[in-house]
């Protein structure tokens, strides 16, 4: 049995360990009554309303009562806030909670066990969808979609594609130089694939698409967690990145790149990418170019206010601190030039960081109003997910509370448009969590 097939099979066995199951649906319909709606697009809550969910869709919304034929499960919202499920535009579910050394040295089945818990925990934080940007997540996604385990909807990129010595090259020093036909542990696990030359990049892109990637992730510049590359370096050439873009476009989807610096981002834009992830070290001219080209900016609120997974004084920690310096300016430029901006967390190698997902969303209030923050984490992030076009694994509208939209919903005790800190404490404030019309939490 192949490693990836084994990981898929493992998901079923993991459930016996105790993930929380969705409530069995005893009724054909679920009716939320007496709720005030944040619809994902506006700046204020609605008047008291009713919302009817049938199957996995929102079918009716009314500020009067809704009459339902047949059986219905009624949920008295008690004037609480009903809003779309949250979306994280930058996750690595397979690498979220374990230390980096554990990911690199343990069998991938152990990593999958940890990822199963991480996926359930993410859903319990109210994040019902995630764009996963690197890692062998296909089996985890399949287990979630089949109902074997609980977790968010996943838009998987599959393996990160990296040049030799790039941000996705996690080969150990004793694995270099590479021998013909020899694959590293990370490549065998489909965590990150090393490819040098346009033809090699094209092949690796096609492989991830064949496995079910909804978008492709290319490493276009230096990074923090990798050991070989300084953060300022530019990676790949325009023809190499363009090879990935062309292969993805032929499948109706897009490429996003990891990049921090102006040179790396400009090169990626020239190659035709549609999204930049990170970019904390950009300048004004490059930000303006992103706006002109309609390129998405997937930013993370990285500041030095939480424990780092990297030792003080290490090369990784120094790169991290250098990157942190640009966060304030990056958000200022995104607002100044009206760049389409997404919210993501990019939690890696730290259970504490993964658990702070809601705290990171609340921290976005440093740069945006609560309405802008919640709009970004719902409606706007859903628009980014829609770039996957026909490769989207979940047809339908997300990120809004509208008739005909998919029923991913949160019922929050309080008004997050007035108090954004509510999202930082989902255990106490998120009373109902629904994904795809199924209730995963109800503490009313």
Short mmCIF file of C-alpha atoms in Angstrom, two decimals:
data_model
loop_
_atom_site.label_atom_id
_atom_site.label_comp_id
_atom_site.label_asym_id
_atom_site.label_seq_id
_atom_site.Cartn_x
_atom_site.Cartn_y
_atom_site.Cartn_z
CA UNK A 1 0.00 0.00 0.00
CA UNK A 2 1.37 3.44 -0.89
CA UNK A 3 2.07 6.01 1.81
CA UNK A 4 -0.68 8.35 0.64
CA UNK A 5 -3.27 5.56 0.42
CA UNK A 6 -2.29 4.42 3.89
CA UNK A 7 -2.80 7.94 5.25
CA UNK A 8 -6.28 8.03 3.72
CA UNK A 9 -7.13 4.68 5.30
CA UNK A 10 -5.72 5.81 8.63
CA UNK A 11 -8.29 8.59 8.94
CA UNK A 12 -11.06 6.05 9.48
CA UNK A 13 -9.19 4.33 12.27
CA UNK A 14 -8.42 7.62 13.97
CA UNK A 15 -12.07 8.35 14.59
CA UNK A 16 -12.26 5.59 17.17
CA UNK A 17 -9.96 7.80 19.23
CA UNK A 18 -12.70 10.31 19.87
CA UNK A 19 -13.20 13.30 17.57
CA UNK A 20 -16.47 15.08 18.30
CA UNK A 21 -19.12 14.02 15.77
CA UNK A 22 -21.66 16.22 14.10
CA UNK A 23 -25.09 16.05 15.65
CA UNK A 24 -27.24 13.42 13.97
CA UNK A 25 -29.79 15.23 11.85
CA UNK A 26 -33.17 14.09 13.16
CA UNK A 27 -34.99 16.75 11.13
CA UNK A 28 -35.00 17.60 7.45
CA UNK A 29 -34.65 21.31 8.22
CA UNK A 30 -33.05 23.56 10.84
CA UNK A 31 -34.61 26.93 11.62
CA UNK A 32 -32.64 29.65 13.40
CA UNK A 33 -35.06 32.11 15.01
CA UNK A 34 -34.48 35.46 16.71
CA UNK A 35 -30.97 35.98 15.35
CA UNK A 36 -29.25 39.15 14.19
CA UNK A 37 -27.32 38.52 11.00
CA UNK A 38 -23.89 39.65 9.88
CA UNK A 39 -24.16 38.61 6.25
CA UNK A 40 -20.42 38.67 5.46
CA UNK A 41 -20.63 41.84 3.36
CA UNK A 42 -22.23 44.63 5.36
CA UNK A 43 -21.19 46.75 8.32
CA UNK A 44 -24.13 46.25 10.66
CA UNK A 45 -26.29 43.49 12.07
CA UNK A 46 -29.78 42.89 10.76
CA UNK A 47 -32.97 43.29 12.72
CA UNK A 48 -34.08 40.09 14.47
CA UNK A 49 -34.50 37.49 11.76
CA UNK A 50 -35.11 33.84 10.97
CA UNK A 51 -32.87 31.69 8.77
CA UNK A 52 -33.94 28.35 7.35
CA UNK A 53 -31.38 25.67 6.49
CA UNK A 54 -32.48 22.71 4.38
CA UNK A 55 -29.90 20.08 3.59
CA UNK A 56 -26.60 21.92 3.20
CA UNK A 57 -28.08 25.19 1.94
CA UNK A 58 -29.56 28.35 3.41
CA UNK A 59 -32.95 28.45 1.71
CA UNK A 60 -34.89 31.32 3.29
CA UNK A 61 -34.16 34.44 5.35
CA UNK A 62 -36.92 36.60 6.78
CA UNK A 63 -37.37 39.32 9.38
CA UNK A 64 -40.77 37.78 9.99
CA UNK A 65 -41.51 34.21 10.89
CA UNK A 66 -40.82 31.33 8.51
CA UNK A 67 -43.41 28.59 8.20
CA UNK A 68 -41.93 25.17 7.53
CA UNK A 69 -43.79 22.13 6.27
CA UNK A 70 -42.87 18.93 8.06
CA UNK A 71 -40.33 18.37 10.81
CA UNK A 72 -37.90 21.12 11.70
CA UNK A 73 -35.28 21.58 14.41
CA UNK A 74 -35.79 25.03 15.89
CA UNK A 75 -32.89 26.96 17.41
CA UNK A 76 -33.82 30.03 19.44
CA UNK A 77 -30.93 32.40 18.80
CA UNK A 78 -31.94 34.63 21.75
CA UNK A 79 -30.86 37.72 19.83
CA UNK A 80 -27.34 36.43 19.26
CA UNK A 81 -25.29 37.04 16.10
CA UNK A 82 -25.52 34.62 13.18
CA UNK A 83 -22.65 34.96 10.72
CA UNK A 84 -20.80 32.93 8.08
CA UNK A 85 -18.22 30.38 9.15
CA UNK A 86 -14.69 31.75 9.24
CA UNK A 87 -12.15 31.03 6.50
CA UNK A 88 -8.37 30.80 6.98
CA UNK A 89 -6.58 31.53 3.70
CA UNK A 90 -3.19 30.14 4.73
CA UNK A 91 -2.95 26.90 6.67
CA UNK A 92 -0.70 23.85 6.87
CA UNK A 93 -2.88 21.37 8.71
CA UNK A 94 -0.34 18.56 8.48
CA UNK A 95 2.37 20.71 10.06
CA UNK A 96 0.36 22.97 12.35
CA UNK A 97 0.95 21.60 15.82
CA UNK A 98 4.03 19.37 15.89
CA UNK A 99 7.56 20.79 16.32
CA UNK A 100 9.52 20.98 13.09
CA UNK A 101 11.94 18.27 14.16
CA UNK A 102 9.01 15.91 14.83
CA UNK A 103 7.57 16.55 11.36
CA UNK A 104 10.93 15.89 9.70
CA UNK A 105 11.85 12.76 11.64
CA UNK A 106 8.58 10.89 12.30
CA UNK A 107 6.59 8.67 9.99
CA UNK A 108 3.90 10.65 8.16
CA UNK A 109 1.21 8.50 9.76
CA UNK A 110 2.10 10.03 13.14
CA UNK A 111 1.87 13.48 11.57
CA UNK A 112 -1.58 12.53 10.29
CA UNK A 113 -2.71 11.58 13.79
CA UNK A 114 -1.73 15.03 15.04
CA UNK A 115 -3.33 16.68 12.01
CA UNK A 116 -6.62 14.91 12.72
CA UNK A 117 -6.83 16.56 16.11
CA UNK A 118 -5.70 19.89 14.62
CA UNK A 119 -8.49 19.73 12.03
CA UNK A 120 -11.17 19.09 14.64
CA UNK A 121 -9.80 21.87 16.84
CA UNK A 122 -9.83 24.28 13.91
CA UNK A 123 -13.49 23.56 13.24
CA UNK A 124 -14.26 24.08 16.94
CA UNK A 125 -12.68 27.53 16.64
CA UNK A 126 -15.31 28.38 14.03
CA UNK A 127 -13.06 28.04 10.98
CA UNK A 128 -15.22 26.02 8.61
CA UNK A 129 -12.95 26.42 5.56
CA UNK A 130 -9.18 26.46 5.05
CA UNK A 131 -6.89 27.01 2.08
CA UNK A 132 -4.07 24.59 2.79
CA UNK A 133 -0.82 25.73 1.19
CA UNK A 134 1.57 22.87 1.58
CA UNK A 135 1.67 19.35 2.92
CA UNK A 136 0.35 15.83 2.31
CA UNK A 137 -3.19 16.82 3.22
CA UNK A 138 -5.19 14.92 0.58
CA UNK A 139 -5.93 11.94 2.83
CA UNK A 140 -6.96 14.18 5.72
CA UNK A 141 -9.29 16.12 3.44
CA UNK A 142 -10.82 12.90 2.13
CA UNK A 143 -11.47 11.66 5.65
CA UNK A 144 -13.20 14.94 6.54
CA UNK A 145 -15.29 15.00 3.37
CA UNK A 146 -16.39 11.39 3.93
CA UNK A 147 -17.45 12.19 7.49
CA UNK A 148 -14.88 9.87 9.04
CA UNK A 149 -13.33 12.72 11.00
CA UNK A 150 -14.27 16.33 11.71
CA UNK A 151 -12.57 19.36 10.30
CA UNK A 152 -12.95 22.31 7.96
CA UNK A 153 -13.49 22.22 4.24
CA UNK A 154 -10.00 22.08 2.71
CA UNK A 155 -8.75 23.63 -0.51
CA UNK A 156 -5.48 21.66 -0.84
CA UNK A 157 -2.34 22.70 -2.69
CA UNK A 158 -0.62 19.41 -1.95
CA UNK A 159 3.15 19.51 -2.00
CA UNK A 160 4.91 22.85 -2.04
CA UNK A 161 7.08 23.22 -5.15
CA UNK A 162 10.59 24.51 -4.47
CA UNK A 163 13.91 24.94 -6.19
CA UNK A 164 17.00 23.27 -4.75
CA UNK A 165 18.02 25.23 -1.69
CA UNK A 166 14.67 27.01 -1.69
CA UNK A 167 12.09 27.59 0.99
CA UNK A 168 10.55 24.17 0.42
CA UNK A 169 13.82 22.23 0.33
CA UNK A 170 13.75 20.36 3.63
CA UNK A 171 16.37 17.80 2.72
CA UNK A 172 18.93 17.22 5.41
CA UNK A 173 22.55 18.17 4.71
CA UNK A 174 23.47 14.49 4.49
CA UNK A 175 20.93 14.09 1.67
CA UNK A 176 22.83 16.57 -0.53
CA UNK A 177 23.83 16.46 -3.29
CA UNK A 178 20.81 14.63 -4.63
CA UNK A 179 21.43 11.38 -6.45
CA UNK A 180 19.57 10.60 -9.66
CA UNK A 181 16.24 8.94 -8.87
CA UNK A 182 16.62 9.42 -5.12
CA UNK A 183 13.82 11.19 -3.25
CA UNK A 184 14.01 12.75 0.19
CA UNK A 185 11.59 11.96 3.00
CA UNK A 186 9.66 15.17 2.33
CA UNK A 187 9.29 14.29 -1.34
CA UNK A 188 8.23 10.71 -0.64
CA UNK A 189 5.60 12.02 1.77
CA UNK A 190 4.42 14.57 -0.83
CA UNK A 191 5.09 17.41 1.58
CA UNK A 192 7.42 19.42 -0.66
CA UNK A 193 8.80 18.63 -4.10
CA UNK A 194 12.14 19.96 -5.35
CA UNK A 195 12.09 20.87 -9.04
CA UNK A 196 14.72 22.71 -11.08
CA UNK A 197 13.91 23.80 -14.66
CA UNK A 198 10.59 24.70 -16.31
CA UNK A 199 9.97 21.10 -17.35
CA UNK A 200 10.53 19.79 -13.83
CA UNK A 201 8.24 22.45 -12.33
CA UNK A 202 5.59 21.65 -14.93
CA UNK A 203 5.76 17.95 -14.05
CA UNK A 204 5.46 18.56 -10.30
CA UNK A 205 2.54 20.92 -10.87
CA UNK A 206 0.71 18.36 -12.97
CA UNK A 207 1.30 15.70 -10.32
CA UNK A 208 -0.34 17.81 -7.60
CA UNK A 209 -3.27 18.61 -9.87
CA UNK A 210 -3.67 14.90 -10.60
CA UNK A 211 -3.78 14.22 -6.85
CA UNK A 212 -6.55 16.77 -6.37
CA UNK A 213 -4.89 20.15 -5.77
CA UNK A 214 -7.32 23.06 -5.94
CA UNK A 215 -4.45 25.54 -6.39
CA UNK A 216 -0.66 25.32 -6.67
CA UNK A 217 1.88 26.70 -4.20
CA UNK A 218 5.32 27.70 -5.51
CA UNK A 219 8.16 28.96 -3.33
CA UNK A 220 9.38 32.12 -5.04
CA UNK A 221 11.63 33.55 -2.35
CA UNK A 222 13.43 33.00 0.92
CA UNK A 223 11.60 32.08 4.08
CA UNK A 224 11.78 31.80 7.84
CA UNK A 225 11.35 28.09 8.59
CA UNK A 226 13.78 26.83 5.94
CA UNK A 227 17.45 26.40 6.74
CA UNK A 228 19.30 26.98 3.47
CA UNK A 229 17.92 30.25 2.13
CA UNK A 230 18.34 33.79 3.45
CA UNK A 231 15.01 35.59 3.56
CA UNK A 232 16.08 38.17 0.97
CA UNK A 233 16.83 35.75 -1.87
CA UNK A 234 14.74 35.41 -5.03
CA UNK A 235 13.91 31.85 -6.04
CA UNK A 236 13.06 30.37 -9.42
CA UNK A 237 13.12 32.22 -12.73
CA UNK A 238 10.21 33.67 -14.67
CA UNK A 239 10.13 30.70 -17.10
CA UNK A 240 10.06 28.23 -14.19
CA UNK A 241 7.20 29.97 -12.39
CA UNK A 242 5.39 30.49 -15.69
CA UNK A 243 5.53 26.72 -16.29
CA UNK A 244 3.52 26.20 -13.10
CA UNK A 245 1.11 29.00 -14.04
CA UNK A 246 0.48 27.52 -17.48
CA UNK A 247 -0.06 24.01 -16.12
CA UNK A 248 -2.46 25.31 -13.45
CA UNK A 249 -4.31 27.49 -15.95
CA UNK A 250 -4.82 24.48 -18.22
CA UNK A 251 -6.68 22.91 -15.29
CA UNK A 252 -8.73 26.05 -14.66
CA UNK A 253 -6.96 27.11 -11.49
CA UNK A 254 -4.12 29.34 -10.32
CA UNK A 255 -0.72 29.61 -8.64
CA UNK A 256 0.03 31.38 -5.40
CA UNK A 257 3.61 32.03 -4.32
CA UNK A 258 5.49 32.35 -1.07
CA UNK A 259 7.46 35.60 -1.34
CA UNK A 260 8.50 38.50 0.86
CA UNK A 261 10.62 40.86 -1.24
CA UNK A 262 9.86 43.25 -4.11
CA UNK A 263 12.07 41.38 -6.58
CA UNK A 264 10.51 37.99 -5.81
CA UNK A 265 6.98 39.37 -6.02
CA UNK A 266 7.58 41.30 -9.24
CA UNK A 267 9.04 38.23 -10.89
CA UNK A 268 6.04 36.16 -9.82
CA UNK A 269 3.60 38.74 -11.15
CA UNK A 270 5.46 38.79 -14.47
CA UNK A 271 5.04 35.01 -14.60
CA UNK A 272 1.27 35.33 -14.14
CA UNK A 273 0.57 34.33 -10.54
CA UNK A 274 -2.72 35.49 -9.04
CA UNK A 275 -1.86 35.59 -5.34
CA UNK A 276 1.10 36.56 -3.16
CA UNK A 277 1.34 34.94 0.25
CA UNK A 278 3.25 36.98 2.86
CA UNK A 279 4.95 40.01 1.26
CA UNK A 280 5.77 41.74 4.55
CA UNK A 281 8.94 43.25 3.04
CA UNK A 282 7.35 44.87 -0.03
CA UNK A 283 7.83 48.45 -1.16
CA UNK A 284 5.27 50.98 -2.40
CA UNK A 285 5.97 50.46 -6.10
CA UNK A 286 5.42 46.71 -5.86
CA UNK A 287 2.24 47.13 -3.83
CA UNK A 288 0.96 49.54 -6.47
CA UNK A 289 1.77 46.97 -9.17
CA UNK A 290 -0.22 44.32 -7.30
CA UNK A 291 -3.22 46.64 -7.23
CA UNK A 292 -2.89 47.44 -10.94
CA UNK A 293 -2.69 43.76 -11.88
CA UNK A 294 -5.50 42.66 -9.54
CA UNK A 295 -3.20 40.28 -7.66
CA UNK A 296 -4.43 39.04 -4.28
CA UNK A 297 -2.36 39.70 -1.17
CA UNK A 298 -2.72 36.94 1.43
CA UNK A 299 -1.25 38.56 4.53
CA UNK A 300 -0.79 37.26 8.05
CA UNK A 301 -0.76 39.47 11.17
CA UNK A 302 2.75 38.45 12.17
CA UNK A 303 4.11 40.44 15.11
CA UNK A 304 6.51 39.49 17.88
CA UNK A 305 3.86 38.97 20.54
CA UNK A 306 3.82 35.19 20.89
CA UNK A 307 6.30 32.43 21.60
CA UNK A 308 8.43 31.58 18.59
CA UNK A 309 9.09 27.95 17.62
CA UNK A 310 12.66 28.99 16.78
CA UNK A 311 15.41 29.38 19.43
CA UNK A 312 16.53 32.91 20.24
CA UNK A 313 19.62 33.82 18.25
CA UNK A 314 19.07 31.12 15.63
CA UNK A 315 19.17 32.00 11.95
CA UNK A 316 15.47 31.18 11.66
CA UNK A 317 14.59 33.45 14.56
CA UNK A 318 16.60 36.33 13.11
CA UNK A 319 14.81 35.96 9.78
CA UNK A 320 11.50 35.90 11.60
CA UNK A 321 12.25 39.14 13.44
CA UNK A 322 13.31 40.82 10.21
CA UNK A 323 10.03 39.82 8.58
CA UNK A 324 7.96 41.00 11.56
CA UNK A 325 9.24 44.55 11.07
CA UNK A 326 7.30 44.90 7.83
CA UNK A 327 3.84 43.84 8.98
CA UNK A 328 2.47 47.29 9.88
CA UNK A 329 3.67 48.82 6.61
CA UNK A 330 2.30 45.90 4.60
CA UNK A 331 -1.22 46.36 5.92
CA UNK A 332 -0.96 50.12 5.43
CA UNK A 333 -0.02 49.61 1.77
CA UNK A 334 -2.76 47.04 1.22
CA UNK A 335 -5.31 49.58 2.42
CA UNK A 336 -3.72 52.54 0.63
CA UNK A 337 -3.79 50.89 -2.79
CA UNK A 338 -7.02 48.95 -2.36
CA UNK A 339 -5.35 45.58 -2.89
CA UNK A 340 -7.61 42.54 -2.57
CA UNK A 341 -6.47 41.23 0.82
CA UNK A 342 -7.01 37.87 2.49
CA UNK A 343 -6.62 36.81 6.12
CA UNK A 344 -4.54 33.77 6.99
CA UNK A 345 -2.60 32.47 9.97
CA UNK A 346 0.14 30.19 8.56
CA UNK A 347 0.46 28.43 11.93
CA UNK A 348 3.45 26.09 11.78
CA UNK A 349 5.17 23.71 14.18
CA UNK A 350 3.44 25.02 17.30
CA UNK A 351 0.27 23.86 19.05
CA UNK A 352 0.17 27.21 20.82
CA UNK A 353 0.29 29.12 17.53
CA UNK A 354 -2.42 26.92 16.03
CA UNK A 355 -4.66 27.49 19.03
CA UNK A 356 -4.28 31.27 18.64
CA UNK A 357 -6.15 31.30 15.31
CA UNK A 358 -9.03 33.34 16.71
CA UNK A 359 -6.64 35.58 18.61
CA UNK A 360 -4.83 36.37 15.37
CA UNK A 361 -8.14 37.27 13.74
CA UNK A 362 -8.99 39.57 16.63
CA UNK A 363 -5.54 41.17 16.30
CA UNK A 364 -6.53 42.29 12.80
CA UNK A 365 -8.43 45.04 14.61
CA UNK A 366 -5.05 46.77 14.90
CA UNK A 367 -5.35 47.72 11.22
CA UNK A 368 -9.04 47.33 10.30
CA UNK A 369 -12.49 47.93 11.73
CA UNK A 370 -14.30 44.86 13.11
CA UNK A 371 -16.61 44.84 10.07
CA UNK A 372 -13.62 44.92 7.71
CA UNK A 373 -11.94 42.10 9.61
CA UNK A 374 -14.98 39.85 9.59
CA UNK A 375 -15.69 40.64 5.93
CA UNK A 376 -12.12 39.65 5.06
CA UNK A 377 -12.35 36.36 6.98
CA UNK A 378 -15.67 35.43 5.35
CA UNK A 379 -16.83 36.99 2.07
CA UNK A 380 -13.42 38.18 0.86
CA UNK A 381 -11.59 34.95 1.64
CA UNK A 382 -14.39 33.05 -0.10
CA UNK A 383 -13.70 35.11 -3.23
CA UNK A 384 -10.06 34.04 -3.07
CA UNK A 385 -11.11 30.40 -2.74
CA UNK A 386 -13.28 30.86 -5.83
CA UNK A 387 -10.15 31.46 -7.94
CA UNK A 388 -9.86 27.67 -8.03
CA UNK A 389 -12.78 27.69 -10.46
CA UNK A 390 -13.69 24.16 -11.56
CA UNK A 391 -10.99 22.74 -9.26
CA UNK A 392 -12.87 23.96 -6.19
CA UNK A 393 -13.82 20.85 -4.21
CA UNK A 394 -17.00 22.43 -2.84
CA UNK A 395 -19.27 24.02 -5.47
CA UNK A 396 -21.49 26.72 -4.04
CA UNK A 397 -21.31 30.12 -2.37
CA UNK A 398 -19.46 30.52 0.91
CA UNK A 399 -18.67 33.41 3.19
CA UNK A 400 -22.17 34.91 3.18
CA UNK A 401 -25.53 34.47 4.89
CA UNK A 402 -27.79 34.55 1.85
CA UNK A 403 -30.47 32.33 0.39
CA UNK A 404 -28.80 29.72 -1.78
CA UNK A 405 -25.44 29.88 0.01
CA UNK A 406 -23.82 26.88 1.65
CA UNK A 407 -24.83 26.57 5.29
CA UNK A 408 -21.56 27.21 7.12
CA UNK A 409 -22.74 29.28 10.08
CA UNK A 410 -21.71 30.49 13.53
CA UNK A 411 -24.01 31.68 16.31
CA UNK A 412 -22.05 34.04 18.54
CA UNK A 413 -23.03 35.29 21.98
CA UNK A 414 -22.53 39.02 21.55
CA UNK A 415 -21.92 41.44 18.71
CA UNK A 416 -18.48 40.92 17.10
CA UNK A 417 -18.96 44.11 15.08
CA UNK A 418 -18.67 45.96 18.38
CA UNK A 419 -16.38 43.57 20.25
CA UNK A 420 -13.98 41.74 17.93
CA UNK A 421 -12.36 40.00 20.91
CA UNK A 422 -15.30 37.58 20.91
CA UNK A 423 -13.66 35.63 18.08
CA UNK A 424 -10.58 35.07 20.24
CA UNK A 425 -12.59 32.95 22.70
CA UNK A 426 -14.72 30.59 20.61
CA UNK A 427 -15.03 28.03 23.40
CA UNK A 428 -17.16 30.46 25.41
CA UNK A 429 -18.73 32.71 22.77
CA UNK A 430 -19.45 30.44 19.78
CA UNK A 431 -22.68 28.74 20.81
CA UNK A 432 -23.46 26.96 17.53
CA UNK A 433 -21.02 25.85 14.84
CA UNK A 434 -22.53 24.53 11.61
CA UNK A 435 -20.71 23.28 8.53
CA UNK A 436 -22.48 22.09 5.40
CA UNK A 437 -25.82 22.17 7.19
CA UNK A 438 -24.65 19.91 10.03
CA UNK A 439 -24.32 21.05 13.62
CA UNK A 440 -20.94 20.28 15.19
CA UNK A 441 -21.46 22.32 18.36
CA UNK A 442 -24.60 23.51 20.14
CA UNK A 443 -24.31 24.76 23.71
CA UNK A 444 -27.56 26.71 23.88
#
